[in-house]
PDB file of C-alpha atoms in Angstrom:
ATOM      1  CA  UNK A  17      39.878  90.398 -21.236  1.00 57.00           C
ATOM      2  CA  UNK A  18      40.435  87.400 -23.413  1.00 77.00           C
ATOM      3  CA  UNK A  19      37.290  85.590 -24.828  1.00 82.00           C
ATOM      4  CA  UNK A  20      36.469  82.100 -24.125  1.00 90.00           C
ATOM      5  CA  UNK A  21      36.231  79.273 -26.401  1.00 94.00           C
ATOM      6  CA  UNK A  22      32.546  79.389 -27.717  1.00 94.00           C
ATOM      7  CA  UNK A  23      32.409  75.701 -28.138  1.00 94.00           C
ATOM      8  CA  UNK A  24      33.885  74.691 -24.373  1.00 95.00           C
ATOM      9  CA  UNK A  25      31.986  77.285 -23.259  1.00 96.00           C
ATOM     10  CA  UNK A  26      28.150  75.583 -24.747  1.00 95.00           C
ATOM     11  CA  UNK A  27      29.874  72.428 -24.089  1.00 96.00           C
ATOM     12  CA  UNK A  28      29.252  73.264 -20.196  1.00 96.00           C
ATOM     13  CA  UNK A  29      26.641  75.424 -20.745  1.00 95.00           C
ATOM     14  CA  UNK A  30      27.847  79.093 -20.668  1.00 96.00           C
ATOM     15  CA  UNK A  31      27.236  82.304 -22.603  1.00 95.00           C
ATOM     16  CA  UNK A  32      29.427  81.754 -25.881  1.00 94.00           C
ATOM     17  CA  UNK A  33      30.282  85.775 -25.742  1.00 92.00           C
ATOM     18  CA  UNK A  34      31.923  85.706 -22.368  1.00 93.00           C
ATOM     19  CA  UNK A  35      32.526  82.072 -20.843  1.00 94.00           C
ATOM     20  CA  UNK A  36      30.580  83.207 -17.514  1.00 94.00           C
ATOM     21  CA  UNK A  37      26.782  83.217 -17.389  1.00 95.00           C
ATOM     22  CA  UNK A  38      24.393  80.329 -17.654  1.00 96.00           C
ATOM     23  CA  UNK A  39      23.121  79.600 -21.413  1.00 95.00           C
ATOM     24  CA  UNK A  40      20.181  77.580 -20.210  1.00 96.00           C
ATOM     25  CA  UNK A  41      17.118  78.946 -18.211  1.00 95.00           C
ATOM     26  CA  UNK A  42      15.618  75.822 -17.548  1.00 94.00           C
ATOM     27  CA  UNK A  43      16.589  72.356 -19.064  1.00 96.00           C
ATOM     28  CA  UNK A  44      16.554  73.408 -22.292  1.00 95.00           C
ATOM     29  CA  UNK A  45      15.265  76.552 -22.457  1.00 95.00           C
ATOM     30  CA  UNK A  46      17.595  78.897 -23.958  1.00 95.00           C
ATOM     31  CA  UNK A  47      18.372  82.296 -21.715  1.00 95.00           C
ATOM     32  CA  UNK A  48      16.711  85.541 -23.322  1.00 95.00           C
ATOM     33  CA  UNK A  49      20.424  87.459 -21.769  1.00 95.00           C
ATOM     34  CA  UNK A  50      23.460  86.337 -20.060  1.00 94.00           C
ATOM     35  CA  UNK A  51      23.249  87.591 -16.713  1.00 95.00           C
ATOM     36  CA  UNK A  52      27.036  88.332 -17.083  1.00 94.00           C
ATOM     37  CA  UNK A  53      27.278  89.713 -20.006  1.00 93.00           C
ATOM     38  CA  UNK A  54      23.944  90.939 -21.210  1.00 93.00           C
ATOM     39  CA  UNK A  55      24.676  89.082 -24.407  1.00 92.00           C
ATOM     40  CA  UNK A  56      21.086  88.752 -26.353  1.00 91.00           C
ATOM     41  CA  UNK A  57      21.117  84.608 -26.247  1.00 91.00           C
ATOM     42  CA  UNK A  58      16.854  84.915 -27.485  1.00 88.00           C
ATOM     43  CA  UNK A  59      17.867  85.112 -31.256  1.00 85.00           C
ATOM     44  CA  UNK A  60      20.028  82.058 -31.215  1.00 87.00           C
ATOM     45  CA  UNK A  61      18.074  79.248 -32.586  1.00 89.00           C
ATOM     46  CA  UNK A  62      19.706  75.249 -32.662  1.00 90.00           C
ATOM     47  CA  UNK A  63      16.648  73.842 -34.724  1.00 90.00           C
ATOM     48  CA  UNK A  64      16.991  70.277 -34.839  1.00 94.00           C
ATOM     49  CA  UNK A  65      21.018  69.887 -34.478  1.00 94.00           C
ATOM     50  CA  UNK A  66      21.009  68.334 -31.259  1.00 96.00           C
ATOM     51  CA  UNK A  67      18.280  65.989 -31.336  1.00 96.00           C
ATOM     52  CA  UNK A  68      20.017  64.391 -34.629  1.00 97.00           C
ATOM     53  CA  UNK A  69      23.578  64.031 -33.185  1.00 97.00           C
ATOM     54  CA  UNK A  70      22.030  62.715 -30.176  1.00 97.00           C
ATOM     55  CA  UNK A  71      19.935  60.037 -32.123  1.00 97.00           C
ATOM     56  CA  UNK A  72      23.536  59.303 -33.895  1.00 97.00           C
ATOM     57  CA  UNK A  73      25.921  58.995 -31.135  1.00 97.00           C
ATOM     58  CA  UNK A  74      23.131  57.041 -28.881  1.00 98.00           C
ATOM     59  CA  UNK A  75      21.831  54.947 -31.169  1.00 97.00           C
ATOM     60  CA  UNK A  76      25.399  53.597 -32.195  1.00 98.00           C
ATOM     61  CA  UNK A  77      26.341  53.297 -28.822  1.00 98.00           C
ATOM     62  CA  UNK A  78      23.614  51.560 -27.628  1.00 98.00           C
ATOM     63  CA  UNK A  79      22.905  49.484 -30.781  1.00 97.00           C
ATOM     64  CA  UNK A  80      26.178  48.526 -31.051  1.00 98.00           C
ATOM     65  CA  UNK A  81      26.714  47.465 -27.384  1.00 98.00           C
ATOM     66  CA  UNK A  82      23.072  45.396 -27.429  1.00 98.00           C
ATOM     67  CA  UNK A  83      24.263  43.921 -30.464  1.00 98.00           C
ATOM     68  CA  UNK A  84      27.240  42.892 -28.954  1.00 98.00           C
ATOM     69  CA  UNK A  85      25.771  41.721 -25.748  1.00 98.00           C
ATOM     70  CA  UNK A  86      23.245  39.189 -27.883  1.00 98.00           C
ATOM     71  CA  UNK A  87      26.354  37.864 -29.946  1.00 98.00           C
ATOM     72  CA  UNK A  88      28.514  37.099 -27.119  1.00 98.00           C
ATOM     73  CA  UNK A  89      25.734  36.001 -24.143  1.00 97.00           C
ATOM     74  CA  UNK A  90      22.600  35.425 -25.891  1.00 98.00           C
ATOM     75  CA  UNK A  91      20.400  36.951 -23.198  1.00 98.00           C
ATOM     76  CA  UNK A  92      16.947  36.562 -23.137  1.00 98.00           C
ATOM     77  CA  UNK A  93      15.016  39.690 -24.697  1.00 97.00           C
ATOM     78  CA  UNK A  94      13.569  40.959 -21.368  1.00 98.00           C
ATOM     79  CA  UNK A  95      16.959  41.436 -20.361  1.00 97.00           C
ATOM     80  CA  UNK A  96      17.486  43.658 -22.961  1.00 97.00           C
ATOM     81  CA  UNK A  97      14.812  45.794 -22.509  1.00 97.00           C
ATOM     82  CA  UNK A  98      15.741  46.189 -18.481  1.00 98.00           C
ATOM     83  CA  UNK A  99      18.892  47.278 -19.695  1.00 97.00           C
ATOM     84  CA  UNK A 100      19.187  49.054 -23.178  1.00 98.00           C
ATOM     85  CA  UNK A 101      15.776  51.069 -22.803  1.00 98.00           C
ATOM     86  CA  UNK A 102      16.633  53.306 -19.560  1.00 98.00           C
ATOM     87  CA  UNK A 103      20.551  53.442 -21.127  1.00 98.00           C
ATOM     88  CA  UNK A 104      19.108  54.451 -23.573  1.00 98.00           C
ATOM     89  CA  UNK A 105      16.817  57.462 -22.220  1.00 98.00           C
ATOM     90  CA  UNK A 106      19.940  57.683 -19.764  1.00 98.00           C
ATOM     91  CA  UNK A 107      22.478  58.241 -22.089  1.00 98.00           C
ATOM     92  CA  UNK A 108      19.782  60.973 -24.418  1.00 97.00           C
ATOM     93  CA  UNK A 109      18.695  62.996 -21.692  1.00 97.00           C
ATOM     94  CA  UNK A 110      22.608  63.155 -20.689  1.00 97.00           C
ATOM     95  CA  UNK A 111      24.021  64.161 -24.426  1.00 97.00           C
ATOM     96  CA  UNK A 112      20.967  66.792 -25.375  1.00 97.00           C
ATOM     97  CA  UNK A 113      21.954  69.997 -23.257  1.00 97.00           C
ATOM     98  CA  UNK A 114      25.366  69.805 -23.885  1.00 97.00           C
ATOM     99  CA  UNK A 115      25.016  68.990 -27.539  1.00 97.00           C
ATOM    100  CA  UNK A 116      22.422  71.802 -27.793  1.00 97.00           C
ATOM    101  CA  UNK A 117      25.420  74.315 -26.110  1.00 96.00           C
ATOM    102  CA  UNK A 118      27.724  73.425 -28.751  1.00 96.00           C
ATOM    103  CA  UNK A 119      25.258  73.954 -31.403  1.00 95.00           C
ATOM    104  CA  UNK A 120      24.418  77.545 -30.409  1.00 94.00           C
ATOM    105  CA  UNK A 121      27.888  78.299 -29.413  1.00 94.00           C
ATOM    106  CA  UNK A 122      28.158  77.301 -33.036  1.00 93.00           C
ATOM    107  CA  UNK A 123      26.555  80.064 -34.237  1.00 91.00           C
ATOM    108  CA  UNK A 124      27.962  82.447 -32.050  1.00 91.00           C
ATOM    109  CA  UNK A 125      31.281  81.404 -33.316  1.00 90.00           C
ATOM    110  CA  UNK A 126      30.934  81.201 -36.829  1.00 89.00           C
ATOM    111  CA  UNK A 127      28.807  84.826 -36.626  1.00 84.00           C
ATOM    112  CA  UNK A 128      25.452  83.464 -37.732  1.00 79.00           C
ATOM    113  CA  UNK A 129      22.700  85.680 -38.528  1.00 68.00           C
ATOM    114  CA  UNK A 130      20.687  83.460 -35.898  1.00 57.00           C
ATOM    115  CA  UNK A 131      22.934  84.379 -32.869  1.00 53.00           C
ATOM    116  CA  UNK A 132      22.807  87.900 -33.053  1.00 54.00           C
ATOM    117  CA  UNK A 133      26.319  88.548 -33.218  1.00 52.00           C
ATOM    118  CA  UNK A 134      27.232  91.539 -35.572  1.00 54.00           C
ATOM    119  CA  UNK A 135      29.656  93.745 -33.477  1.00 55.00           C
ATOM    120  CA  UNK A 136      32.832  91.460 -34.541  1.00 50.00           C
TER     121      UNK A 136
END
């Protein structure tokens, strides 16, 4: 048996050991074991990876895009809010689990302490 790609694998939210079981319990509550595997996920630990990239790669996208928006059309600024808050939250709340899967397939991969792994 061949082993998955740690990163695609947290990229979609699956054990970084074996590609099959959920990483997530909840949200973002990180699995104590992979029901496939038995892999001990309760070590690994992501800290506050995720919530930076995501405050990166939103915040660009939706800075850049509102700054656009008032260059070209010069909306007025409840029309910004209507639109740029909730993309905003929309566009978060879509990039934090899967960010937070490549993080602690991360660790899996490059055999941190954190993640437990010490058989390879």
């Amino acid at each position: 048996m061949s082993r998955p790609n740690p990163l695609a694998a947290g990229l979609m939210s699956r054990c970084p050991n074996c590609g099959e079981g959920p990483l997530f319990e909840g949200f973002l509550k990180v699995a104590a074991r992979c029901e496939a595997c038995g892999f001990d996920l309760a070590k690994a630990d992501s800290g506050d990876g995720p919530a930076v990239f995501v405050i990166l790669i939103a915040g660009f996208a939706v800075s850049f895009a509102a700054l656009f928006v008032e260059v070209a059309f010069r909306p007025p600024i409840w029309l910004h809010l209507i639109v740029w808050l909730p993309l905003t939250l929309i566009l978060s709340l879509a990039l934090v689990r899967p960010l937070k899967g490549v993080m602690l397939a991360a660790q899996f991969a490059n055999k941190a302490s954190e993640a437990g792994r010490h058989d390879v």
